[in-house]
Amino acid sequence: SQTIHQWPATLVQPVGSPLSLECTVEGTSNPNLYWYRQAAGRGLQLLFYSVGIGQISSEVPQNLSASRPQDRQFILSSKKLLLSDSGFYLCAWSGRRVTGELFFGEGSRLTVL
Amino acid sequence: AQKVTQAQTEISVVEKEDVTLDCVYETRDTTYYLFWYKQPPSGELVFLIRRNSFDEQNEISGRYSWNFQKSTSSFNFTITASQVVDSAVYFCALQPFNSGTYKYIFGTGTRLKVLA
């Protein structure tokens, strides 16, 4: 069966520090991968998605970047965090078909102080 | 524009009451998919249902039912005889198909509180 795992689960970082959140998927190949952010009391905002290794589409220009160094690995990064980067980050995957349900990871809660 | 609107920010009901969560979507694509997800306090989103734009049949799964109406661009979700365990944030999502996008567009969610 397929599983998705992201880490760390909780992170407290000072403003200006770097960030790296990692997500891996097991049990499937060539998944579409996604990073969403959920700010407190807000909906899910699509940040990045990827349909293949090295292929990243950015939805919201901001302080973050994403990379996909391997087929089932998706990394969210920042060189210098801002207070506004605080939130709940969710990684998700879907099958290679254009449509299908999204499967979400457990989420990473980031607090920038 | 591709958009999902969940106008109800928060709903509180007493256990055993029925409750309907509204979802209105916008898309120019003639083919699209609609989803509902549940986010319990743990945070992880749980898939509930997927519907394609050509299938307007209502669906029932236990205490859950979904009403899809293309004429009003709505995909509403009803919980019958609500239970405390139904307390969660519920998200409606849209995936446009014609444009070849792989994006899933989510609404802002509705927080449901079921009181014992």
mmCIF file of C-alpha atoms in Angstrom:
data_model
loop_
_atom_site.group_PDB
_atom_site.id
_atom_site.type_symbol
_atom_site.label_atom_id
_atom_site.label_comp_id
_atom_site.label_asym_id
_atom_site.label_seq_id
_atom_site.Cartn_x
_atom_site.Cartn_y
_atom_site.Cartn_z
ATOM 1 C CA SER A 1 0.000 0.000 0.000
ATOM 2 C CA GLN A 2 1.029 3.567 -0.509
ATOM 3 C CA THR A 3 2.161 5.765 2.333
ATOM 4 C CA ILE A 4 3.260 9.349 2.619
ATOM 5 C CA HIS A 5 5.410 10.688 5.387
ATOM 6 C CA GLN A 6 6.613 14.172 6.112
ATOM 7 C CA TRP A 7 8.912 15.574 8.757
ATOM 8 C CA PRO A 8 9.562 17.183 11.050
ATOM 9 C CA ALA A 9 6.105 17.211 12.603
ATOM 10 C CA THR A 10 6.764 20.353 14.607
ATOM 11 C CA LEU A 11 9.288 23.088 14.115
ATOM 12 C CA VAL A 12 9.981 26.353 15.922
ATOM 13 C CA GLN A 13 12.386 28.604 14.094
ATOM 14 C CA PRO A 14 13.607 32.181 14.534
ATOM 15 C CA VAL A 15 12.997 34.786 11.875
ATOM 16 C CA GLY A 16 15.754 34.742 9.299
ATOM 17 C CA SER A 17 16.689 31.113 9.796
ATOM 18 C CA PRO A 18 16.539 28.508 7.006
ATOM 19 C CA LEU A 19 13.865 25.870 6.587
ATOM 20 C CA SER A 20 13.753 22.386 5.176
ATOM 21 C CA LEU A 21 10.651 20.207 5.254
ATOM 22 C CA GLU A 22 10.843 16.810 3.666
ATOM 23 C CA CYS A 23 8.190 14.534 2.253
ATOM 24 C CA THR A 24 8.510 11.012 0.880
ATOM 25 C CA VAL A 25 6.020 8.672 -0.707
ATOM 26 C CA GLU A 26 6.277 4.898 -0.677
ATOM 27 C CA GLY A 27 4.492 2.221 -2.612
ATOM 28 C CA THR A 28 3.952 4.100 -5.841
ATOM 29 C CA SER A 29 6.001 5.516 -8.685
ATOM 30 C CA ASN A 30 5.799 8.757 -10.658
ATOM 31 C CA PRO A 31 3.401 10.450 -8.266
ATOM 32 C CA ASN A 32 2.312 14.039 -8.608
ATOM 33 C CA LEU A 33 3.494 15.834 -5.482
ATOM 34 C CA TYR A 34 2.120 18.917 -3.751
ATOM 35 C CA TRP A 35 2.911 21.316 -0.947
ATOM 36 C CA TYR A 36 0.018 23.154 0.688
ATOM 37 C CA ARG A 37 0.031 25.634 3.545
ATOM 38 C CA GLN A 38 -2.753 26.173 5.995
ATOM 39 C CA ALA A 39 -2.449 29.377 7.981
ATOM 40 C CA ALA A 40 -4.299 29.590 11.275
ATOM 41 C CA GLY A 41 -8.013 29.710 10.589
ATOM 42 C CA ARG A 42 -7.444 29.746 6.859
ATOM 43 C CA GLY A 43 -7.968 27.356 4.019
ATOM 44 C CA LEU A 44 -5.445 25.311 2.091
ATOM 45 C CA GLN A 45 -3.177 27.338 -0.136
ATOM 46 C CA LEU A 46 -1.333 25.490 -2.899
ATOM 47 C CA LEU A 47 2.324 26.448 -2.826
ATOM 48 C CA PHE A 48 4.038 24.096 -5.251
ATOM 49 C CA TYR A 49 3.323 21.015 -7.263
ATOM 50 C CA SER A 50 5.510 18.663 -9.253
ATOM 51 C CA VAL A 51 4.727 16.157 -11.986
ATOM 52 C CA GLY A 52 8.252 14.760 -12.227
ATOM 53 C CA ILE A 53 11.833 14.935 -11.014
ATOM 54 C CA GLY A 54 13.115 18.479 -11.256
ATOM 55 C CA GLN A 55 9.745 19.795 -12.470
ATOM 56 C CA ILE A 56 8.345 22.342 -10.048
ATOM 57 C CA SER A 57 5.391 24.646 -10.570
ATOM 58 C CA SER A 58 5.062 27.558 -8.188
ATOM 59 C CA GLU A 59 1.644 28.918 -7.401
ATOM 60 C CA VAL A 60 2.397 31.744 -5.024
ATOM 61 C CA PRO A 61 5.541 33.879 -5.313
ATOM 62 C CA GLN A 62 7.045 34.094 -1.896
ATOM 63 C CA ASN A 63 9.882 33.281 0.335
ATOM 64 C CA LEU A 64 9.746 29.543 -0.225
ATOM 65 C CA SER A 65 11.097 27.117 -2.804
ATOM 66 C CA ALA A 66 10.584 23.449 -3.563
ATOM 67 C CA SER A 67 12.702 20.732 -5.048
ATOM 68 C CA ARG A 68 12.179 17.174 -6.177
ATOM 69 C CA PRO A 69 15.556 15.472 -6.252
ATOM 70 C CA GLN A 70 14.080 11.981 -6.484
ATOM 71 C CA ASP A 71 10.864 10.548 -7.858
ATOM 72 C CA ARG A 72 9.195 10.164 -4.483
ATOM 73 C CA GLN A 73 10.848 12.939 -2.526
ATOM 74 C CA PHE A 74 9.619 16.495 -2.260
ATOM 75 C CA ILE A 75 11.383 19.176 -0.241
ATOM 76 C CA LEU A 76 10.138 22.591 0.839
ATOM 77 C CA SER A 77 12.822 25.134 1.682
ATOM 78 C CA SER A 78 13.465 28.678 2.644
ATOM 79 C CA LYS A 79 16.731 30.552 3.012
ATOM 80 C CA LYS A 80 15.326 33.095 5.464
ATOM 81 C CA LEU A 81 12.059 32.580 7.254
ATOM 82 C CA LEU A 82 9.548 35.362 7.829
ATOM 83 C CA LEU A 83 6.941 35.590 10.561
ATOM 84 C CA SER A 84 4.284 35.150 7.893
ATOM 85 C CA ASP A 85 5.700 31.730 7.016
ATOM 86 C CA SER A 86 4.184 30.274 10.168
ATOM 87 C CA GLY A 87 1.515 27.701 9.473
ATOM 88 C CA PHE A 88 0.661 24.083 8.951
ATOM 89 C CA TYR A 89 2.369 22.598 5.907
ATOM 90 C CA LEU A 90 0.896 19.607 4.193
ATOM 91 C CA CYS A 91 2.499 17.409 1.600
ATOM 92 C CA ALA A 92 0.249 15.389 -0.681
ATOM 93 C CA TRP A 93 0.464 13.033 -3.620
ATOM 94 C CA SER A 94 -1.823 11.841 -6.346
ATOM 95 C CA GLY A 95 -1.467 9.152 -8.973
ATOM 96 C CA ARG A 96 -0.047 9.741 -12.428
ATOM 97 C CA ARG A 97 -3.510 10.052 -13.934
ATOM 98 C CA VAL A 98 -4.601 13.645 -14.250
ATOM 99 C CA THR A 99 -7.378 13.094 -11.808
ATOM 100 C CA GLY A 100 -7.680 11.122 -8.638
ATOM 101 C CA GLU A 101 -7.861 11.874 -4.994
ATOM 102 C CA LEU A 102 -5.073 13.553 -3.114
ATOM 103 C CA PHE A 103 -3.489 11.688 -0.256
ATOM 104 C CA PHE A 104 -2.065 13.841 2.487
ATOM 105 C CA GLY A 105 0.786 13.489 4.913
ATOM 106 C CA GLU A 106 0.501 14.125 8.617
ATOM 107 C CA GLY A 107 1.504 17.759 8.313
ATOM 108 C CA SER A 108 4.326 19.893 9.708
ATOM 109 C CA ARG A 109 3.521 22.726 12.059
ATOM 110 C CA LEU A 110 5.946 25.612 11.679
ATOM 111 C CA THR A 111 6.130 28.492 14.126
ATOM 112 C CA VAL A 112 8.401 31.360 13.254
ATOM 113 C CA LEU A 113 9.288 33.583 16.215
ATOM 114 C CA ALA B 1 -11.319 31.890 -12.599
ATOM 115 C CA GLN B 2 -11.151 28.630 -10.722
ATOM 116 C CA LYS B 3 -12.483 28.987 -7.237
ATOM 117 C CA VAL B 4 -14.190 27.165 -4.389
ATOM 118 C CA THR B 5 -16.305 29.020 -1.861
ATOM 119 C CA GLN B 6 -17.330 27.641 1.496
ATOM 120 C CA ALA B 7 -19.279 30.504 2.955
ATOM 121 C CA GLN B 8 -19.888 28.856 6.325
ATOM 122 C CA THR B 9 -16.843 29.461 8.453
ATOM 123 C CA GLU B 10 -18.099 27.609 11.494
ATOM 124 C CA ILE B 11 -21.233 25.650 12.339
ATOM 125 C CA SER B 12 -22.291 24.343 15.730
ATOM 126 C CA VAL B 13 -24.976 21.716 16.129
ATOM 127 C CA VAL B 14 -26.198 19.513 18.894
ATOM 128 C CA GLU B 15 -25.584 15.812 18.564
ATOM 129 C CA LYS B 16 -28.148 13.961 16.429
ATOM 130 C CA GLU B 17 -29.044 17.054 14.445
ATOM 131 C CA ASP B 18 -28.627 17.016 10.682
ATOM 132 C CA VAL B 19 -26.205 19.532 9.202
ATOM 133 C CA THR B 20 -25.410 20.618 5.652
ATOM 134 C CA LEU B 21 -22.093 22.074 4.601
ATOM 135 C CA ASP B 22 -22.249 24.252 1.517
ATOM 136 C CA CYS B 23 -19.769 24.325 -1.340
ATOM 137 C CA VAL B 24 -19.976 26.513 -4.435
ATOM 138 C CA TYR B 25 -17.390 26.271 -7.173
ATOM 139 C CA GLU B 26 -16.367 28.231 -10.250
ATOM 140 C CA THR B 27 -14.675 26.839 -13.320
ATOM 141 C CA ARG B 28 -14.844 27.241 -17.061
ATOM 142 C CA ASP B 29 -13.775 23.682 -17.638
ATOM 143 C CA THR B 30 -16.533 21.380 -18.814
ATOM 144 C CA THR B 31 -14.833 18.435 -17.199
ATOM 145 C CA TYR B 32 -13.830 18.694 -13.590
ATOM 146 C CA TYR B 33 -13.772 16.793 -10.343
ATOM 147 C CA LEU B 34 -15.050 17.726 -6.945
ATOM 148 C CA PHE B 35 -13.887 16.403 -3.608
ATOM 149 C CA TRP B 36 -14.668 16.592 0.065
ATOM 150 C CA TYR B 37 -12.041 16.112 2.759
ATOM 151 C CA LYS B 38 -12.277 15.938 6.527
ATOM 152 C CA GLN B 39 -9.579 17.381 8.772
ATOM 153 C CA PRO B 40 -9.908 16.112 12.334
ATOM 154 C CA PRO B 41 -8.004 17.798 15.182
ATOM 155 C CA SER B 42 -4.957 15.660 14.395
ATOM 156 C CA GLY B 43 -4.511 17.721 11.234
ATOM 157 C CA GLU B 44 -4.217 15.079 8.534
ATOM 158 C CA LEU B 45 -6.779 15.415 5.752
ATOM 159 C CA VAL B 46 -8.965 12.414 5.084
ATOM 160 C CA PHE B 47 -10.547 11.864 1.684
ATOM 161 C CA LEU B 48 -14.331 11.463 1.753
ATOM 162 C CA ILE B 49 -15.633 11.548 -1.791
ATOM 163 C CA ARG B 50 -14.817 12.361 -5.421
ATOM 164 C CA ARG B 51 -17.363 13.341 -8.027
ATOM 165 C CA ASN B 52 -16.884 14.047 -11.737
ATOM 166 C CA SER B 53 -18.794 16.740 -13.565
ATOM 167 C CA PHE B 54 -20.783 14.266 -15.641
ATOM 168 C CA ASP B 55 -22.238 12.424 -12.710
ATOM 169 C CA GLU B 56 -24.922 14.406 -10.942
ATOM 170 C CA GLN B 57 -26.328 11.515 -9.023
ATOM 171 C CA ASN B 58 -26.510 12.124 -5.340
ATOM 172 C CA GLU B 59 -24.483 9.785 -3.201
ATOM 173 C CA ILE B 60 -25.106 8.371 0.211
ATOM 174 C CA SER B 61 -22.596 6.654 2.414
ATOM 175 C CA GLY B 62 -23.930 5.818 5.817
ATOM 176 C CA ARG B 63 -24.771 9.070 7.555
ATOM 177 C CA TYR B 64 -23.054 11.105 4.835
ATOM 178 C CA SER B 65 -24.718 12.289 1.654
ATOM 179 C CA TRP B 66 -23.678 14.610 -1.127
ATOM 180 C CA ASN B 67 -25.838 16.709 -3.421
ATOM 181 C CA PHE B 68 -24.216 17.807 -6.681
ATOM 182 C CA GLN B 69 -26.082 20.380 -8.762
ATOM 183 C CA LYS B 70 -24.351 21.718 -11.856
ATOM 184 C CA SER B 71 -27.099 24.266 -12.422
ATOM 185 C CA THR B 72 -26.095 26.066 -9.244
ATOM 186 C CA SER B 73 -22.434 24.986 -9.242
ATOM 187 C CA SER B 74 -22.857 23.473 -5.832
ATOM 188 C CA PHE B 75 -21.648 20.311 -4.175
ATOM 189 C CA ASN B 76 -23.165 20.227 -0.709
ATOM 190 C CA PHE B 77 -22.447 17.730 2.027
ATOM 191 C CA THR B 78 -24.999 16.598 4.593
ATOM 192 C CA ILE B 79 -24.328 14.701 7.776
ATOM 193 C CA THR B 80 -27.399 13.027 9.191
ATOM 194 C CA ALA B 81 -27.723 12.431 12.917
ATOM 195 C CA SER B 82 -24.427 14.126 13.652
ATOM 196 C CA GLN B 83 -22.064 12.729 16.253
ATOM 197 C CA VAL B 84 -19.318 14.304 18.328
ATOM 198 C CA VAL B 85 -16.747 12.435 16.239
ATOM 199 C CA ASP B 86 -17.916 14.411 13.221
ATOM 200 C CA SER B 87 -16.361 17.526 14.733
ATOM 201 C CA ALA B 88 -13.681 18.597 12.279
ATOM 202 C CA VAL B 89 -12.888 21.054 9.538
ATOM 203 C CA TYR B 90 -14.360 20.020 6.203
ATOM 204 C CA PHE B 91 -12.878 21.108 2.904
ATOM 205 C CA CYS B 92 -14.401 21.098 -0.535
ATOM 206 C CA ALA B 93 -12.005 20.982 -3.481
ATOM 207 C CA LEU B 94 -12.106 21.361 -7.242
ATOM 208 C CA GLN B 95 -9.825 19.842 -9.849
ATOM 209 C CA PRO B 96 -10.305 21.342 -13.323
ATOM 210 C CA PHE B 97 -9.586 18.787 -16.057
ATOM 211 C CA ASN B 98 -9.766 20.407 -19.496
ATOM 212 C CA SER B 99 -6.872 22.736 -18.888
ATOM 213 C CA GLY B 100 -4.645 19.763 -18.170
ATOM 214 C CA THR B 101 -3.754 21.135 -14.824
ATOM 215 C CA TYR B 102 -2.805 18.927 -11.956
ATOM 216 C CA LYS B 103 -3.971 21.475 -9.432
ATOM 217 C CA TYR B 104 -6.493 20.916 -6.703
ATOM 218 C CA ILE B 105 -8.184 24.076 -5.508
ATOM 219 C CA PHE B 106 -9.519 24.051 -1.981
ATOM 220 C CA GLY B 107 -12.105 26.168 -0.244
ATOM 221 C CA THR B 108 -11.395 27.841 3.074
ATOM 222 C CA GLY B 109 -13.094 25.057 4.990
ATOM 223 C CA THR B 110 -16.026 24.863 7.374
ATOM 224 C CA ARG B 111 -15.379 24.055 11.007
ATOM 225 C CA LEU B 112 -18.114 21.803 12.350
ATOM 226 C CA LYS B 113 -18.614 21.519 16.086
ATOM 227 C CA VAL B 114 -20.968 18.824 17.277
ATOM 228 C CA LEU B 115 -21.933 19.319 20.890
ATOM 229 C CA ALA B 116 -22.919 16.436 23.136
#
